Amino acid sequence: MSPASTRANDSDDVRAAAAGDRHAFQRLYRLHVGRVHGAVYRLAGYDHARAEDITQDAFIRAWQKLPGFRHESAFGTWLYRLAVNVALMDIRARGADPVSMLDDDHLPDTGETPFCAAEREELERAIGQLPPRARAVLVLHDIEGWRHEDIGDELGMAVGTSKAQLHRARGLLRKVLGASS
Amino acid sequence: MNEFEWRRQLRDLRQPLLPQRDLWGSIEAELDDAERTHRPVDGVLHEPRAARRRHWLVAAGLAASLLLAGGIGWRVLQTPTATPVASNTKASSHWKPSDPRLAGAAIELDAAQMELRLAIRQSPDSPSLQRLLDRAEQQQTQLRHLASQAG
C-alpha cells in the first residue's frame, strides 16, 4: 500500500474512530503501535512491562481525545506526541530526579571517555541505566531527533537546561559504556 | 569511533517495536469498562469516587441531623413543663408542633427526610440512604407519639 493510500485510509479510520467506531480504532492501533511503543520503550528505560502499561494508557487517552483531534497534523504524529507525553508524565509521577537512579559518584572517573563502539543491546542497556530525566533528553534528542525547544516545552525546562542535560547524559552514557567495556 | 559515528549509532536505535504481548485486548477491556461505568477514561476513577464521597457526606450530615432532632425530642420529653403540642398526628411532611423545642426537632426531621429523598432519587440503589430515611421516619413517628403523650 502506498503512503498516500495509507494516509487516506488512516484519515477515514480516524474520523470513524472519533465517531466511536472501535474497529477503526483497532486498525489505527495496529498501524501505529510499533512506532508508539518503540519510543515509549526507550523513554521507559527499556523496561518492557512499564512500556506496555504506558503504551496501553496512551491508546486509551487517544481514544478519549480523538473527538478533539483537529487534523492539523498527521494522526500518527499526534498519537506519537501524545504517547511521549504520557511517558514523560510517568517519569514525573515517579518523582524522577536527575540523580535518583545513577549518581555520578558511582561511575568510574575515566576523564574524557572516548566515544566507543558498542553493540546495540549494550547501548540500550547503558541508556536504560541513565537517570530518567537525562535519559528522556538523550532519547528525545539523539534518538528521536527532537529539537531542544520542543524538549524544553515538553519537559517544562529551559532550552539551556535541556542542552545541559543532554551534555550530561552523553557523558554519563560514555562513562557507563567505558565501564562495561 | 568519532562523535558523528557514535551519534549515528544512537539514531539507528530509533526503530519501531511491537509490544511483547498484544495490548489490544486490554485496551478494549478498559474502554468497555469505562463506557459501562460512564466514567471518563482520562483521570480515571475520580468521578465515581467523588460522587461516593458526596453521598457519604450527605449521609453523615443527615445522620447528625437525626441525632440532633432525636436528642431535642428526648430532652423535651424529659422536661415536665413541656407544653401541649398540636394533636395532629396524621402523617404530614409539614407537621409543626406548637412547642418551639419540638418544632425545632420536627423541622430538622422534615428537612432530613427531604434531603434523603432527593439523595435517594440520585442514588436509588443506596441501602445506607434508605436506612437513614427509614430511621428518620421512625423518629418522626416517635416524636409525634411522644408529643401527643406530653399533650
mmCIF file with all atom_site columns, C-alpha atoms in Angstrom, chain A residues 12-28 62-68, chain B residues 24 28 31-32 35:
data_model
loop_
_atom_site.group_PDB
_atom_site.id
_atom_site.type_symbol
_atom_site.label_atom_id
_atom_site.label_alt_id
_atom_site.label_comp_id
_atom_site.label_asym_id
_atom_site.label_entity_id
_atom_site.label_seq_id
_atom_site.pdbx_PDB_ins_code
_atom_site.Cartn_x
_atom_site.Cartn_y
_atom_site.Cartn_z
_atom_site.occupancy
_atom_site.B_iso_or_equiv
_atom_site.pdbx_formal_charge
_atom_site.auth_seq_id
_atom_site.auth_comp_id
_atom_site.auth_asym_id
_atom_site.auth_atom_id
_atom_site.pdbx_PDB_model_num
ATOM 1  C CA . ASP A 1 12 ? -11.034 7.616  7.231  1.00 0.00 ? 12 ASP A CA 1
ATOM 2  C CA . ASP A 1 13 ? -10.299 5.466  10.235 1.00 0.00 ? 13 ASP A CA 1
ATOM 3  C CA . VAL A 1 14 ? -9.505  8.494  12.374 1.00 0.00 ? 14 VAL A CA 1
ATOM 4  C CA . ARG A 1 15 ? -12.870 10.040 11.515 1.00 0.00 ? 15 ARG A CA 1
ATOM 5  C CA . ALA A 1 16 ? -14.693 6.765  12.116 1.00 0.00 ? 16 ALA A CA 1
ATOM 6  C CA . ALA A 1 17 ? -12.872 6.164  15.397 1.00 0.00 ? 17 ALA A CA 1
ATOM 7  C CA . ALA A 1 18 ? -13.611 9.721  16.539 1.00 0.00 ? 18 ALA A CA 1
ATOM 8  C CA . ALA A 1 19 ? -17.283 8.896  15.939 1.00 0.00 ? 19 ALA A CA 1
ATOM 9  C CA . GLY A 1 20 ? -16.966 5.828  18.161 1.00 0.00 ? 20 GLY A CA 1
ATOM 10 C CA . ASP A 1 21 ? -16.025 3.066  15.718 1.00 0.00 ? 21 ASP A CA 1
ATOM 11 C CA . ARG A 1 22 ? -13.915 0.609  17.707 1.00 0.00 ? 22 ARG A CA 1
ATOM 12 C CA . HIS A 1 23 ? -12.926 -1.431 14.654 1.00 0.00 ? 23 HIS A CA 1
ATOM 13 C CA . ALA A 1 24 ? -11.484 1.660  13.025 1.00 0.00 ? 24 ALA A CA 1
ATOM 14 C CA . PHE A 1 25 ? -9.592  2.444  16.220 1.00 0.00 ? 25 PHE A CA 1
ATOM 15 C CA . GLN A 1 26 ? -8.260  -1.099 16.324 1.00 0.00 ? 26 GLN A CA 1
ATOM 16 C CA . ARG A 1 27 ? -6.921  -0.649 12.778 1.00 0.00 ? 27 ARG A CA 1
ATOM 17 C CA . LEU A 1 28 ? -5.234  2.568  13.882 1.00 0.00 ? 28 LEU A CA 1
ATOM 18 C CA . ALA A 1 62 ? -6.015  8.770  22.363 1.00 0.00 ? 62 ALA A CA 1
ATOM 19 C CA . TRP A 1 63 ? -9.482  7.176  22.119 1.00 0.00 ? 63 TRP A CA 1
ATOM 20 C CA . GLN A 1 64 ? -10.805 9.668  24.597 1.00 0.00 ? 64 GLN A CA 1
ATOM 21 C CA . LYS A 1 65 ? -9.193  12.678 22.939 1.00 0.00 ? 65 LYS A CA 1
ATOM 22 C CA . LEU A 1 66 ? -9.918  11.642 19.355 1.00 0.00 ? 66 LEU A CA 1
ATOM 23 C CA . PRO A 1 67 ? -13.142 13.683 19.042 1.00 0.00 ? 67 PRO A CA 1
ATOM 24 C CA . GLY A 1 68 ? -10.999 16.765 19.675 1.00 0.00 ? 68 GLY A CA 1
ATOM 25 C CA . TRP B 2 24 ? -5.486  -4.511 22.097 1.00 0.00 ? 24 TRP B CA 1
ATOM 26 C CA . GLU B 2 28 ? -10.636 -2.716 24.587 1.00 0.00 ? 28 GLU B CA 1
ATOM 27 C CA . LEU B 2 31 ? -12.659 1.132  27.122 1.00 0.00 ? 31 LEU B CA 1
ATOM 28 C CA . ASP B 2 32 ? -15.608 -1.231 27.730 1.00 0.00 ? 32 ASP B CA 1
ATOM 29 C CA . GLU B 2 35 ? -18.262 3.025  28.979 1.00 0.00 ? 35 GLU B CA 1
#
